[in-house]
């Protein structure tokens, strides 16, 4: 049987909004930024978007929070602030070799 072309894996971001990660409301600005960039959170199986995101009540990394995990790789990002989240979003939304659109 010939090799079938594989579909690129869909990305899923999971932002922890649990008690420890959101202590002092430090995860709320991250939630707002994710909403601005990716729309409302929701389960990946209900979306056709290449990148989806959802919130979790705990990712079991409380002492390292706020936390974000990117699937399918399972890459975890810890001690996030908005600046770090911006870099992460840019990395996944504009992969190397893909030019940002320039106004014209």
mmCIF file of C-alpha atoms in Angstrom:
data_model
loop_
_atom_site.group_PDB
_atom_site.id
_atom_site.type_symbol
_atom_site.label_atom_id
_atom_site.label_comp_id
_atom_site.label_asym_id
_atom_site.label_seq_id
_atom_site.Cartn_x
_atom_site.Cartn_y
_atom_site.Cartn_z
ATOM 1 C CA UNK A 1 0.000 0.000 0.000
ATOM 2 C CA UNK A 2 1.479 3.414 -0.915
ATOM 3 C CA UNK A 3 2.284 5.834 1.854
ATOM 4 C CA UNK A 4 -0.634 8.092 2.634
ATOM 5 C CA UNK A 5 0.188 11.749 3.166
ATOM 6 C CA UNK A 6 -0.293 12.546 6.821
ATOM 7 C CA UNK A 7 -2.285 15.505 7.992
ATOM 8 C CA UNK A 8 -0.356 17.970 10.111
ATOM 9 C CA UNK A 9 -1.173 17.500 13.772
ATOM 10 C CA UNK A 10 -3.614 20.000 15.174
ATOM 11 C CA UNK A 11 -2.298 22.032 18.063
ATOM 12 C CA UNK A 12 -4.145 22.300 21.341
ATOM 13 C CA UNK A 13 -3.138 24.761 24.039
ATOM 14 C CA UNK A 14 -4.257 24.059 27.603
ATOM 15 C CA UNK A 15 -4.025 26.964 30.048
ATOM 16 C CA UNK A 16 -4.260 26.194 33.746
ATOM 17 C CA UNK A 17 -6.749 28.396 35.570
ATOM 18 C CA UNK A 18 -6.598 26.408 38.811
ATOM 19 C CA UNK A 19 -6.399 27.829 42.311
ATOM 20 C CA UNK A 20 -2.596 27.946 42.476
ATOM 21 C CA UNK A 21 -1.882 29.038 38.901
ATOM 22 C CA UNK A 22 -4.456 31.798 39.182
ATOM 23 C CA UNK A 23 -3.488 32.894 42.689
ATOM 24 C CA UNK A 24 -3.751 36.669 42.786
ATOM 25 C CA UNK A 25 -5.526 36.454 39.408
ATOM 26 C CA UNK A 26 -2.163 36.089 37.672
ATOM 27 C CA UNK A 27 -3.565 33.723 34.997
ATOM 28 C CA UNK A 28 -6.450 36.032 34.036
ATOM 29 C CA UNK A 29 -4.357 38.271 31.729
ATOM 30 C CA UNK A 30 -3.147 35.082 30.015
ATOM 31 C CA UNK A 31 -6.750 33.971 29.504
ATOM 32 C CA UNK A 32 -7.630 37.364 28.036
ATOM 33 C CA UNK A 33 -4.674 37.280 25.634
ATOM 34 C CA UNK A 34 -5.454 33.741 24.505
ATOM 35 C CA UNK A 35 -9.066 34.780 23.879
ATOM 36 C CA UNK A 36 -7.943 37.759 21.812
ATOM 37 C CA UNK A 37 -5.601 35.667 19.682
ATOM 38 C CA UNK A 38 -7.488 32.360 19.373
ATOM 39 C CA UNK A 39 -11.121 33.133 20.194
ATOM 40 C CA UNK A 40 -13.186 31.424 22.846
ATOM 41 C CA UNK A 41 -11.790 28.291 24.484
ATOM 42 C CA UNK A 42 -13.422 24.983 23.694
ATOM 43 C CA UNK A 43 -12.735 21.291 23.175
ATOM 44 C CA UNK A 44 -10.602 20.478 20.132
ATOM 45 C CA UNK A 45 -12.995 17.816 18.844
ATOM 46 C CA UNK A 46 -15.653 20.500 18.295
ATOM 47 C CA UNK A 47 -13.435 22.727 16.152
ATOM 48 C CA UNK A 48 -11.972 22.608 12.669
ATOM 49 C CA UNK A 49 -9.353 25.223 13.502
ATOM 50 C CA UNK A 50 -5.703 24.139 13.254
ATOM 51 C CA UNK A 51 -5.074 25.560 16.740
ATOM 52 C CA UNK A 52 -7.556 25.317 19.596
ATOM 53 C CA UNK A 53 -7.305 26.060 23.272
ATOM 54 C CA UNK A 54 -9.028 25.198 26.483
ATOM 55 C CA UNK A 55 -8.677 25.778 30.184
ATOM 56 C CA UNK A 56 -7.880 23.247 32.884
ATOM 57 C CA UNK A 57 -8.571 23.378 36.595
ATOM 58 C CA UNK A 58 -5.213 21.760 37.337
ATOM 59 C CA UNK A 59 -2.258 20.481 35.318
ATOM 60 C CA UNK A 60 -0.509 19.071 38.442
ATOM 61 C CA UNK A 61 2.401 21.519 38.185
ATOM 62 C CA UNK A 62 1.070 24.008 40.725
ATOM 63 C CA UNK A 63 4.407 25.150 42.151
ATOM 64 C CA UNK A 64 5.553 26.149 38.640
ATOM 65 C CA UNK A 65 2.470 28.144 37.584
ATOM 66 C CA UNK A 66 0.924 29.772 35.744
ATOM 67 C CA UNK A 67 1.263 26.879 33.293
ATOM 68 C CA UNK A 68 0.465 26.196 29.647
ATOM 69 C CA UNK A 69 0.819 22.849 27.856
ATOM 70 C CA UNK A 70 0.924 22.572 24.058
ATOM 71 C CA UNK A 71 -0.219 19.330 22.449
ATOM 72 C CA UNK A 72 0.412 17.062 20.593
ATOM 73 C CA UNK A 73 4.018 17.546 21.740
ATOM 74 C CA UNK A 74 3.117 17.912 25.410
ATOM 75 C CA UNK A 75 5.480 20.876 25.777
ATOM 76 C CA UNK A 76 4.920 22.589 29.123
ATOM 77 C CA UNK A 77 5.612 26.269 29.758
ATOM 78 C CA UNK A 78 5.852 27.481 33.350
ATOM 79 C CA UNK A 79 5.859 30.723 35.326
ATOM 80 C CA UNK A 80 4.112 32.475 32.441
ATOM 81 C CA UNK A 81 3.458 36.154 32.091
ATOM 82 C CA UNK A 82 1.894 37.944 29.120
ATOM 83 C CA UNK A 83 5.277 38.661 27.484
ATOM 84 C CA UNK A 84 6.251 34.971 27.594
ATOM 85 C CA UNK A 85 2.824 33.971 26.292
ATOM 86 C CA UNK A 86 3.225 36.412 23.388
ATOM 87 C CA UNK A 87 6.493 34.724 22.407
ATOM 88 C CA UNK A 88 4.921 31.265 22.623
ATOM 89 C CA UNK A 89 1.902 32.273 20.550
ATOM 90 C CA UNK A 90 4.140 33.859 17.928
ATOM 91 C CA UNK A 91 6.274 30.710 17.757
ATOM 92 C CA UNK A 92 3.262 28.502 17.034
ATOM 93 C CA UNK A 93 1.195 30.915 14.940
ATOM 94 C CA UNK A 94 4.112 32.067 12.774
ATOM 95 C CA UNK A 95 6.509 29.115 12.468
ATOM 96 C CA UNK A 96 10.019 29.729 11.189
ATOM 97 C CA UNK A 97 10.050 30.020 7.436
ATOM 98 C CA UNK A 98 6.558 31.468 7.333
ATOM 99 C CA UNK A 99 6.608 35.197 6.682
ATOM 100 C CA UNK A 100 4.426 37.557 8.658
ATOM 101 C CA UNK A 101 2.120 39.531 6.428
ATOM 102 C CA UNK A 102 3.367 43.048 5.910
ATOM 103 C CA UNK A 103 0.920 45.835 5.135
ATOM 104 C CA UNK A 104 1.302 47.062 1.771
#
